[in-house]
Amino acid sequence: MKYRRMNRLSLVALLATLALVSGSGIAQTQDIQANNSILVDSSILERAMDALSVKYSESAAAQEEISRLANEVSSTFEEFKRANDNLESLLVLNAGYRRQIAAQEAQIVTLDESIASVEEVTREIPLLMEKMLTSLEEFVAIDYPFRIDERMARLQFARDAIDNPDVSIAEKFRQVLVMYQTEAAFGRTNETYPDTIEIGGTDRDVNIVRIGRVSLMYQTTDREVTGAWDNVERQWVELPAGQYRFEVQQAQRVVSNLDAPDILFLPVKSPEAL
């Protein structure tokens, strides 16, 4: 049997450690010397050291497992936080999409109602355009006969557009509205232009003066004959010799921007009671 001499303090620490780790009994020492040295069986120490080594190895493995689990928990918690943040973002985004979908569904209902109305209006527009164009043709026929060829050509152009199947409904309606706008503008404008009209059974070159739809006058190019349109009798009427001759000439100059605007004394039919 081998013995090893150990310091008392070292032995006490070793025995305490062995007691904590293994709880096994330790062989009694044979003798305690006065110089604080103890003789201990070396095989007992080796078994104790082996036991300590195993316990240390198990403790290290346990600590590594604890660290691994702690890291896994930390990683899982971080993943949970990211997933929770993504979930909150998706909930907010989903709520926004729900509001957009609700608004779009309301728009769809409105559009469906509008489409139904458009279909009804589309069926009625051709009849409306026909009535509008017929009324305009009738109006031109009883209106003052200024630039009559140009006006009738525009009416025919609008009529051709209405009858053309390749022209869209919108374009057809636009053509009719353009005609109305053009005819309405004649009541707010003045003009003078050369023309040829029949006077006393003879075609004469004249200068026409139009003041809105209030008065339509003519004067021959030699300024010898002056007259006006009688819209009641639907004919040109020659004015008395010398009467309105100067006034019509002045009107031509004012309308042509050769003279400043001035008060003009012109032949105008008095209104009649209906």
PDB file of C-alpha atoms in Angstrom:
ATOM      1  CA  MET A   1       0.000   0.000   0.000  1.00  0.00           C
ATOM      2  CA  LYS A   2       1.357   3.386  -0.990  1.00  0.00           C
ATOM      3  CA  TYR A   3       1.017   6.480   1.111  1.00  0.00           C
ATOM      4  CA  ARG A   4       1.323  10.119   0.198  1.00  0.00           C
ATOM      5  CA  ARG A   5       2.090  12.889   2.593  1.00  0.00           C
ATOM      6  CA  MET A   6      -0.178  15.881   2.341  1.00  0.00           C
ATOM      7  CA  ASN A   7      -0.504  19.169   4.102  1.00  0.00           C
ATOM      8  CA  ARG A   8      -3.393  19.366   6.533  1.00  0.00           C
ATOM      9  CA  LEU A   9      -5.000  22.280   4.821  1.00  0.00           C
ATOM     10  CA  SER A  10      -4.763  20.579   1.452  1.00  0.00           C
ATOM     11  CA  LEU A  11      -6.253  17.412   2.874  1.00  0.00           C
ATOM     12  CA  VAL A  12      -9.101  19.287   4.521  1.00  0.00           C
ATOM     13  CA  ALA A  13      -9.932  21.019   1.253  1.00  0.00           C
ATOM     14  CA  LEU A  14      -9.766  17.729  -0.631  1.00  0.00           C
ATOM     15  CA  LEU A  15     -11.962  15.925   1.901  1.00  0.00           C
ATOM     16  CA  ALA A  16     -14.526  18.752   1.816  1.00  0.00           C
ATOM     17  CA  THR A  17     -14.613  18.641  -1.971  1.00  0.00           C
ATOM     18  CA  LEU A  18     -15.012  14.865  -1.993  1.00  0.00           C
ATOM     19  CA  ALA A  19     -17.792  15.144   0.552  1.00  0.00           C
ATOM     20  CA  LEU A  20     -19.638  17.677  -1.600  1.00  0.00           C
ATOM     21  CA  VAL A  21     -19.125  15.841  -4.886  1.00  0.00           C
ATOM     22  CA  SER A  22     -19.554  12.165  -4.037  1.00  0.00           C
ATOM     23  CA  GLY A  23     -20.769  12.014  -0.471  1.00  0.00           C
ATOM     24  CA  SER A  24     -18.669   8.817   0.001  1.00  0.00           C
ATOM     25  CA  GLY A  25     -16.663   8.088   3.106  1.00  0.00           C
ATOM     26  CA  ILE A  26     -12.977   8.674   3.225  1.00  0.00           C
ATOM     27  CA  ALA A  27     -10.605   6.156   4.778  1.00  0.00           C
ATOM     28  CA  GLN A  28      -9.439   7.091   8.175  1.00  0.00           C
ATOM     29  CA  THR A  29      -5.876   8.277   8.419  1.00  0.00           C
ATOM     30  CA  GLN A  30      -3.507   6.163  10.463  1.00  0.00           C
ATOM     31  CA  ASP A  31      -1.845   8.962  12.216  1.00  0.00           C
ATOM     32  CA  ILE A  32      -1.900  12.715  12.513  1.00  0.00           C
ATOM     33  CA  GLN A  33       1.544  14.133  13.012  1.00  0.00           C
ATOM     34  CA  ALA A  34       2.250  17.143  15.084  1.00  0.00           C
ATOM     35  CA  ASN A  35       3.817  18.948  12.130  1.00  0.00           C
ATOM     36  CA  ASN A  36       0.412  19.175  10.387  1.00  0.00           C
ATOM     37  CA  SER A  37       1.260  16.411   7.884  1.00  0.00           C
ATOM     38  CA  ILE A  38      -1.007  13.380   7.280  1.00  0.00           C
ATOM     39  CA  LEU A  39      -0.270  10.113   5.590  1.00  0.00           C
ATOM     40  CA  VAL A  40      -3.078   9.207   3.170  1.00  0.00           C
ATOM     41  CA  ASP A  41      -3.577   6.059   1.077  1.00  0.00           C
ATOM     42  CA  SER A  42      -2.732   7.152  -2.519  1.00  0.00           C
ATOM     43  CA  SER A  43      -5.318   4.814  -4.098  1.00  0.00           C
ATOM     44  CA  ILE A  44      -8.034   6.609  -2.198  1.00  0.00           C
ATOM     45  CA  LEU A  45      -6.771   9.936  -3.537  1.00  0.00           C
ATOM     46  CA  GLU A  46      -6.640   8.623  -7.068  1.00  0.00           C
ATOM     47  CA  ARG A  47     -10.242   7.381  -6.832  1.00  0.00           C
ATOM     48  CA  ALA A  48     -11.249  10.737  -5.389  1.00  0.00           C
ATOM     49  CA  MET A  49      -9.502  12.618  -8.174  1.00  0.00           C
ATOM     50  CA  ASP A  50     -11.111  10.369 -10.765  1.00  0.00           C
ATOM     51  CA  ALA A  51     -14.507  11.043  -9.203  1.00  0.00           C
ATOM     52  CA  LEU A  52     -13.781  14.767  -9.238  1.00  0.00           C
ATOM     53  CA  SER A  53     -12.718  14.589 -12.885  1.00  0.00           C
ATOM     54  CA  VAL A  54     -15.963  12.808 -13.833  1.00  0.00           C
ATOM     55  CA  LYS A  55     -18.044  15.316 -11.901  1.00  0.00           C
ATOM     56  CA  TYR A  56     -16.177  18.214 -13.514  1.00  0.00           C
ATOM     57  CA  SER A  57     -16.737  16.664 -16.955  1.00  0.00           C
ATOM     58  CA  GLU A  58     -20.441  16.177 -16.217  1.00  0.00           C
ATOM     59  CA  SER A  59     -20.680  19.731 -14.883  1.00  0.00           C
ATOM     60  CA  ALA A  60     -18.954  21.109 -18.004  1.00  0.00           C
ATOM     61  CA  ALA A  61     -21.284  19.108 -20.265  1.00  0.00           C
ATOM     62  CA  ALA A  62     -24.286  20.312 -18.273  1.00  0.00           C
ATOM     63  CA  GLN A  63     -23.062  23.903 -18.503  1.00  0.00           C
ATOM     64  CA  GLU A  64     -22.586  23.566 -22.275  1.00  0.00           C
ATOM     65  CA  GLU A  65     -26.120  22.155 -22.564  1.00  0.00           C
ATOM     66  CA  ILE A  66     -27.445  25.020 -20.456  1.00  0.00           C
ATOM     67  CA  SER A  67     -25.592  27.549 -22.634  1.00  0.00           C
ATOM     68  CA  ARG A  68     -26.885  25.860 -25.791  1.00  0.00           C
ATOM     69  CA  LEU A  69     -30.449  25.907 -24.510  1.00  0.00           C
ATOM     70  CA  ALA A  70     -30.066  29.529 -23.412  1.00  0.00           C
ATOM     71  CA  ASN A  71     -28.817  30.458 -26.892  1.00  0.00           C
ATOM     72  CA  GLU A  72     -31.696  28.551 -28.470  1.00  0.00           C
ATOM     73  CA  VAL A  73     -34.175  30.327 -26.190  1.00  0.00           C
ATOM     74  CA  SER A  74     -32.628  33.692 -27.026  1.00  0.00           C
ATOM     75  CA  SER A  75     -32.704  32.920 -30.760  1.00  0.00           C
ATOM     76  CA  THR A  76     -36.279  31.647 -30.527  1.00  0.00           C
ATOM     77  CA  PHE A  77     -37.301  34.761 -28.620  1.00  0.00           C
ATOM     78  CA  GLU A  78     -35.713  36.989 -31.267  1.00  0.00           C
ATOM     79  CA  GLU A  79     -37.514  35.051 -33.995  1.00  0.00           C
ATOM     80  CA  PHE A  80     -40.748  35.449 -32.042  1.00  0.00           C
ATOM     81  CA  LYS A  81     -40.205  39.196 -31.769  1.00  0.00           C
ATOM     82  CA  ARG A  82     -39.545  39.471 -35.506  1.00  0.00           C
ATOM     83  CA  ALA A  83     -42.573  37.331 -36.288  1.00  0.00           C
ATOM     84  CA  ASN A  84     -44.693  39.416 -33.911  1.00  0.00           C
ATOM     85  CA  ASP A  85     -43.493  42.653 -35.542  1.00  0.00           C
ATOM     86  CA  ASN A  86     -44.238  41.207 -38.979  1.00  0.00           C
ATOM     87  CA  LEU A  87     -47.675  40.158 -37.763  1.00  0.00           C
ATOM     88  CA  GLU A  88     -48.443  43.670 -36.518  1.00  0.00           C
ATOM     89  CA  SER A  89     -47.267  45.146 -39.845  1.00  0.00           C
ATOM     90  CA  LEU A  90     -49.404  42.660 -41.764  1.00  0.00           C
ATOM     91  CA  LEU A  91     -52.429  43.473 -39.592  1.00  0.00           C
ATOM     92  CA  VAL A  92     -52.014  47.189 -40.289  1.00  0.00           C
ATOM     93  CA  LEU A  93     -51.485  46.522 -44.001  1.00  0.00           C
ATOM     94  CA  ASN A  94     -54.474  44.192 -44.094  1.00  0.00           C
ATOM     95  CA  ALA A  95     -56.664  46.820 -42.434  1.00  0.00           C
ATOM     96  CA  GLY A  96     -55.587  49.314 -45.095  1.00  0.00           C
ATOM     97  CA  TYR A  97     -56.387  46.828 -47.850  1.00  0.00           C
ATOM     98  CA  ARG A  98     -59.796  46.195 -46.319  1.00  0.00           C
ATOM     99  CA  ARG A  99     -60.552  49.934 -46.399  1.00  0.00           C
ATOM    100  CA  GLN A 100     -59.375  50.157 -50.007  1.00  0.00           C
ATOM    101  CA  ILE A 101     -61.473  47.147 -50.968  1.00  0.00           C
ATOM    102  CA  ALA A 102     -64.529  48.673 -49.301  1.00  0.00           C
ATOM    103  CA  ALA A 103     -63.981  51.944 -51.186  1.00  0.00           C
ATOM    104  CA  GLN A 104     -63.479  50.073 -54.466  1.00  0.00           C
ATOM    105  CA  GLU A 105     -66.631  48.047 -53.892  1.00  0.00           C
ATOM    106  CA  ALA A 106     -68.544  51.293 -53.348  1.00  0.00           C
ATOM    107  CA  GLN A 107     -67.030  52.670 -56.561  1.00  0.00           C
ATOM    108  CA  ILE A 108     -68.037  49.495 -58.395  1.00  0.00           C
ATOM    109  CA  VAL A 109     -71.638  49.977 -57.278  1.00  0.00           C
ATOM    110  CA  THR A 110     -71.541  53.601 -58.439  1.00  0.00           C
ATOM    111  CA  LEU A 111     -69.967  52.619 -61.755  1.00  0.00           C
ATOM    112  CA  ASP A 112     -72.552  49.894 -62.293  1.00  0.00           C
ATOM    113  CA  GLU A 113     -75.290  52.459 -61.760  1.00  0.00           C
ATOM    114  CA  SER A 114     -73.527  54.885 -64.103  1.00  0.00           C
ATOM    115  CA  ILE A 115     -73.102  52.189 -66.754  1.00  0.00           C
ATOM    116  CA  ALA A 116     -76.788  51.386 -66.548  1.00  0.00           C
ATOM    117  CA  SER A 117     -77.570  55.092 -66.943  1.00  0.00           C
ATOM    118  CA  VAL A 118     -75.125  55.394 -69.839  1.00  0.00           C
ATOM    119  CA  GLU A 119     -76.794  52.535 -71.639  1.00  0.00           C
ATOM    120  CA  GLU A 120     -80.157  54.239 -71.246  1.00  0.00           C
ATOM    121  CA  VAL A 121     -78.770  57.601 -72.347  1.00  0.00           C
ATOM    122  CA  THR A 122     -76.967  55.986 -75.285  1.00  0.00           C
ATOM    123  CA  ARG A 123     -80.262  54.639 -76.536  1.00  0.00           C
ATOM    124  CA  GLU A 124     -81.851  58.083 -76.269  1.00  0.00           C
ATOM    125  CA  ILE A 125     -78.981  60.176 -77.699  1.00  0.00           C
ATOM    126  CA  PRO A 126     -79.614  59.368 -81.400  1.00  0.00           C
ATOM    127  CA  LEU A 127     -83.206  60.585 -81.133  1.00  0.00           C
ATOM    128  CA  LEU A 128     -82.059  63.670 -79.226  1.00  0.00           C
ATOM    129  CA  MET A 129     -79.402  64.497 -81.847  1.00  0.00           C
ATOM    130  CA  GLU A 130     -81.923  64.062 -84.648  1.00  0.00           C
ATOM    131  CA  LYS A 131     -84.337  66.468 -82.955  1.00  0.00           C
ATOM    132  CA  MET A 132     -81.563  68.997 -82.253  1.00  0.00           C
ATOM    133  CA  LEU A 133     -80.262  68.932 -85.816  1.00  0.00           C
ATOM    134  CA  THR A 134     -83.747  69.164 -87.332  1.00  0.00           C
ATOM    135  CA  SER A 135     -84.546  72.138 -85.089  1.00  0.00           C
ATOM    136  CA  LEU A 136     -81.282  73.811 -86.124  1.00  0.00           C
ATOM    137  CA  GLU A 137     -82.011  73.264 -89.811  1.00  0.00           C
ATOM    138  CA  GLU A 138     -85.447  74.785 -89.373  1.00  0.00           C
ATOM    139  CA  PHE A 139     -83.946  77.736 -87.509  1.00  0.00           C
ATOM    140  CA  VAL A 140     -81.384  78.419 -90.242  1.00  0.00           C
ATOM    141  CA  ALA A 141     -84.144  78.281 -92.838  1.00  0.00           C
ATOM    142  CA  ILE A 142     -86.097  81.102 -91.128  1.00  0.00           C
ATOM    143  CA  ASP A 143     -83.061  83.082 -89.942  1.00  0.00           C
ATOM    144  CA  TYR A 144     -81.341  85.974 -91.722  1.00  0.00           C
ATOM    145  CA  PRO A 145     -79.749  84.565 -94.897  1.00  0.00           C
ATOM    146  CA  PHE A 146     -76.123  85.476 -94.157  1.00  0.00           C
ATOM    147  CA  ARG A 147     -73.410  83.062 -95.294  1.00  0.00           C
ATOM    148  CA  ILE A 148     -76.185  80.641 -95.994  1.00  0.00           C
ATOM    149  CA  ASP A 149     -74.075  78.265 -98.116  1.00  0.00           C
ATOM    150  CA  GLU A 150     -71.422  77.876 -95.391  1.00  0.00           C
ATOM    151  CA  ARG A 151     -74.031  77.298 -92.706  1.00  0.00           C
ATOM    152  CA  MET A 152     -75.897  74.715 -94.754  1.00  0.00           C
ATOM    153  CA  ALA A 153     -72.603  72.940 -95.515  1.00  0.00           C
ATOM    154  CA  ARG A 154     -71.830  72.687 -91.786  1.00  0.00           C
ATOM    155  CA  LEU A 155     -75.299  71.334 -91.144  1.00  0.00           C
ATOM    156  CA  GLN A 156     -74.829  68.728 -93.856  1.00  0.00           C
ATOM    157  CA  PHE A 157     -71.442  67.772 -92.365  1.00  0.00           C
ATOM    158  CA  ALA A 158     -73.092  67.204 -88.972  1.00  0.00           C
ATOM    159  CA  ARG A 159     -75.865  65.229 -90.656  1.00  0.00           C
ATOM    160  CA  ASP A 160     -73.346  63.007 -92.442  1.00  0.00           C
ATOM    161  CA  ALA A 161     -71.515  62.395 -89.150  1.00  0.00           C
ATOM    162  CA  ILE A 162     -74.759  61.307 -87.474  1.00  0.00           C
ATOM    163  CA  ASP A 163     -75.540  58.881 -90.290  1.00  0.00           C
ATOM    164  CA  ASN A 164     -71.989  57.464 -90.382  1.00  0.00           C
ATOM    165  CA  PRO A 165     -71.800  54.173 -88.406  1.00  0.00           C
ATOM    166  CA  ASP A 166     -68.010  54.514 -88.035  1.00  0.00           C
ATOM    167  CA  VAL A 167     -68.358  57.727 -85.996  1.00  0.00           C
ATOM    168  CA  SER A 168     -68.763  57.267 -82.244  1.00  0.00           C
ATOM    169  CA  ILE A 169     -71.786  58.543 -80.374  1.00  0.00           C
ATOM    170  CA  ALA A 170     -69.605  61.061 -78.525  1.00  0.00           C
ATOM    171  CA  GLU A 171     -68.219  62.506 -81.774  1.00  0.00           C
ATOM    172  CA  LYS A 172     -71.686  62.723 -83.309  1.00  0.00           C
ATOM    173  CA  PHE A 173     -72.998  64.602 -80.303  1.00  0.00           C
ATOM    174  CA  ARG A 174     -69.953  66.885 -80.335  1.00  0.00           C
ATOM    175  CA  GLN A 175     -70.639  67.819 -83.960  1.00  0.00           C
ATOM    176  CA  VAL A 176     -74.206  68.809 -83.109  1.00  0.00           C
ATOM    177  CA  LEU A 177     -73.036  70.875 -80.124  1.00  0.00           C
ATOM    178  CA  VAL A 178     -70.457  72.635 -82.301  1.00  0.00           C
ATOM    179  CA  MET A 179     -73.240  73.611 -84.693  1.00  0.00           C
ATOM    180  CA  TYR A 180     -75.286  75.071 -81.838  1.00  0.00           C
ATOM    181  CA  GLN A 181     -72.288  76.980 -80.475  1.00  0.00           C
ATOM    182  CA  THR A 182     -71.456  78.382 -83.907  1.00  0.00           C
ATOM    183  CA  GLU A 183     -75.022  79.540 -84.569  1.00  0.00           C
ATOM    184  CA  ALA A 184     -75.286  81.059 -81.076  1.00  0.00           C
ATOM    185  CA  ALA A 185     -72.063  83.032 -81.667  1.00  0.00           C
ATOM    186  CA  PHE A 186     -73.565  84.785 -84.713  1.00  0.00           C
ATOM    187  CA  GLY A 187     -75.919  86.684 -82.408  1.00  0.00           C
ATOM    188  CA  ARG A 188     -72.931  88.298 -80.614  1.00  0.00           C
ATOM    189  CA  THR A 189     -70.715  89.162 -83.594  1.00  0.00           C
ATOM    190  CA  ASN A 190     -70.658  91.650 -86.481  1.00  0.00           C
ATOM    191  CA  GLU A 191     -69.147  91.212 -89.929  1.00  0.00           C
ATOM    192  CA  THR A 192     -69.011  92.522 -93.470  1.00  0.00           C
ATOM    193  CA  TYR A 193     -68.214  90.456 -96.564  1.00  0.00           C
ATOM    194  CA  PRO A 194     -68.763  90.577-100.364  1.00  0.00           C
ATOM    195  CA  ASP A 195     -71.587  88.579-101.889  1.00  0.00           C
ATOM    196  CA  THR A 196     -73.833  88.364-104.942  1.00  0.00           C
ATOM    197  CA  ILE A 197     -77.590  88.747-104.463  1.00  0.00           C
ATOM    198  CA  GLU A 198     -80.569  89.216-106.737  1.00  0.00           C
ATOM    199  CA  ILE A 199     -81.862  92.796-106.868  1.00  0.00           C
ATOM    200  CA  GLY A 200     -84.823  93.542-109.113  1.00  0.00           C
ATOM    201  CA  GLY A 201     -84.357  90.282-110.957  1.00  0.00           C
ATOM    202  CA  THR A 202     -80.666  90.954-111.601  1.00  0.00           C
ATOM    203  CA  ASP A 203     -77.643  89.514-109.774  1.00  0.00           C
ATOM    204  CA  ARG A 204     -75.612  92.331-108.256  1.00  0.00           C
ATOM    205  CA  ASP A 205     -72.241  92.348-106.490  1.00  0.00           C
ATOM    206  CA  VAL A 206     -72.753  93.852-103.055  1.00  0.00           C
ATOM    207  CA  ASN A 207     -71.104  94.268 -99.671  1.00  0.00           C
ATOM    208  CA  ILE A 208     -73.108  92.647 -96.883  1.00  0.00           C
ATOM    209  CA  VAL A 209     -73.101  94.146 -93.371  1.00  0.00           C
ATOM    210  CA  ARG A 210     -74.405  92.005 -90.499  1.00  0.00           C
ATOM    211  CA  ILE A 211     -74.997  93.397 -87.007  1.00  0.00           C
ATOM    212  CA  GLY A 212     -75.604  90.315 -84.899  1.00  0.00           C
ATOM    213  CA  ARG A 213     -79.078  89.094 -85.713  1.00  0.00           C
ATOM    214  CA  VAL A 214     -80.507  92.601 -85.459  1.00  0.00           C
ATOM    215  CA  SER A 215     -79.913  93.912 -88.955  1.00  0.00           C
ATOM    216  CA  LEU A 216     -78.661  92.540 -92.283  1.00  0.00           C
ATOM    217  CA  MET A 217     -77.924  95.160 -94.946  1.00  0.00           C
ATOM    218  CA  TYR A 218     -76.349  95.406 -98.370  1.00  0.00           C
ATOM    219  CA  GLN A 219     -74.854  98.078-100.553  1.00  0.00           C
ATOM    220  CA  THR A 220     -73.802  97.663-104.153  1.00  0.00           C
ATOM    221  CA  THR A 221     -70.141  98.011-104.921  1.00  0.00           C
ATOM    222  CA  ASP A 222     -70.861 101.301-106.767  1.00  0.00           C
ATOM    223  CA  ARG A 223     -72.688 102.506-103.619  1.00  0.00           C
ATOM    224  CA  GLU A 224     -75.717 103.483-105.674  1.00  0.00           C
ATOM    225  CA  VAL A 225     -78.181 101.009-104.156  1.00  0.00           C
ATOM    226  CA  THR A 226     -78.626 100.341-100.422  1.00  0.00           C
ATOM    227  CA  GLY A 227     -81.078  97.913 -98.903  1.00  0.00           C
ATOM    228  CA  ALA A 228     -81.822  95.517 -96.032  1.00  0.00           C
ATOM    229  CA  TRP A 229     -83.306  92.097 -95.468  1.00  0.00           C
ATOM    230  CA  ASP A 230     -86.966  91.959 -94.462  1.00  0.00           C
ATOM    231  CA  ASN A 231     -87.210  88.765 -92.430  1.00  0.00           C
ATOM    232  CA  VAL A 232     -91.003  88.977 -92.317  1.00  0.00           C
ATOM    233  CA  GLU A 233     -91.398  89.171 -96.077  1.00  0.00           C
ATOM    234  CA  ARG A 234     -88.330  86.946 -96.511  1.00  0.00           C
ATOM    235  CA  GLN A 235     -86.802  89.173 -99.199  1.00  0.00           C
ATOM    236  CA  TRP A 236     -84.296  91.970 -99.807  1.00  0.00           C
ATOM    237  CA  VAL A 237     -85.865  95.432 -99.666  1.00  0.00           C
ATOM    238  CA  GLU A 238     -84.283  98.426-101.345  1.00  0.00           C
ATOM    239  CA  LEU A 239     -84.197 101.508 -99.139  1.00  0.00           C
ATOM    240  CA  PRO A 240     -85.229 104.948-100.445  1.00  0.00           C
ATOM    241  CA  ALA A 241     -82.575 106.749-102.484  1.00  0.00           C
ATOM    242  CA  GLY A 242     -80.057 108.450-100.279  1.00  0.00           C
ATOM    243  CA  GLN A 243     -81.553 107.061 -97.023  1.00  0.00           C
ATOM    244  CA  TYR A 244     -79.111 105.006 -94.891  1.00  0.00           C
ATOM    245  CA  ARG A 245     -76.485 105.209 -97.588  1.00  0.00           C
ATOM    246  CA  PHE A 246     -73.920 106.936 -95.404  1.00  0.00           C
ATOM    247  CA  GLU A 247     -74.948 104.944 -92.304  1.00  0.00           C
ATOM    248  CA  VAL A 248     -74.360 101.607 -94.048  1.00  0.00           C
ATOM    249  CA  GLN A 249     -70.977 102.809 -95.280  1.00  0.00           C
ATOM    250  CA  GLN A 250     -70.099 103.877 -91.737  1.00  0.00           C
ATOM    251  CA  ALA A 251     -71.240 100.514 -90.392  1.00  0.00           C
ATOM    252  CA  GLN A 252     -68.925  98.768 -92.866  1.00  0.00           C
ATOM    253  CA  ARG A 253     -65.971 100.834 -91.647  1.00  0.00           C
ATOM    254  CA  VAL A 254     -66.778 100.238 -87.969  1.00  0.00           C
ATOM    255  CA  VAL A 255     -67.246  96.488 -88.451  1.00  0.00           C
ATOM    256  CA  SER A 256     -63.994  96.333 -90.456  1.00  0.00           C
ATOM    257  CA  ASN A 257     -62.200  98.138 -87.574  1.00  0.00           C
ATOM    258  CA  LEU A 258     -61.402 101.091 -89.869  1.00  0.00           C
ATOM    259  CA  ASP A 259     -63.320 103.495 -87.599  1.00  0.00           C
ATOM    260  CA  ALA A 260     -63.805 103.560 -83.866  1.00  0.00           C
ATOM    261  CA  PRO A 261     -67.047 102.078 -82.499  1.00  0.00           C
ATOM    262  CA  ASP A 262     -69.866 104.604 -82.680  1.00  0.00           C
ATOM    263  CA  ILE A 263     -73.636 104.860 -82.476  1.00  0.00           C
ATOM    264  CA  LEU A 264     -75.108 103.716 -85.783  1.00  0.00           C
ATOM    265  CA  PHE A 265     -78.523 104.569 -87.168  1.00  0.00           C
ATOM    266  CA  LEU A 266     -79.538 101.503 -89.147  1.00  0.00           C
ATOM    267  CA  PRO A 267     -82.743 100.003 -90.508  1.00  0.00           C
ATOM    268  CA  VAL A 268     -84.133  97.676 -87.846  1.00  0.00           C
ATOM    269  CA  LYS A 269     -87.566  96.097 -87.874  1.00  0.00           C
ATOM    270  CA  SER A 270     -89.560  96.958 -84.791  1.00  0.00           C
ATOM    271  CA  PRO A 271     -90.625  93.965 -82.673  1.00  0.00           C
ATOM    272  CA  GLU A 272     -94.138  92.700 -83.085  1.00  0.00           C
ATOM    273  CA  ALA A 273     -96.496  91.446 -80.442  1.00  0.00           C
ATOM    274  CA  LEU A 274     -97.038  87.714 -80.481  1.00  0.00           C
TER     275      LEU A 274
END
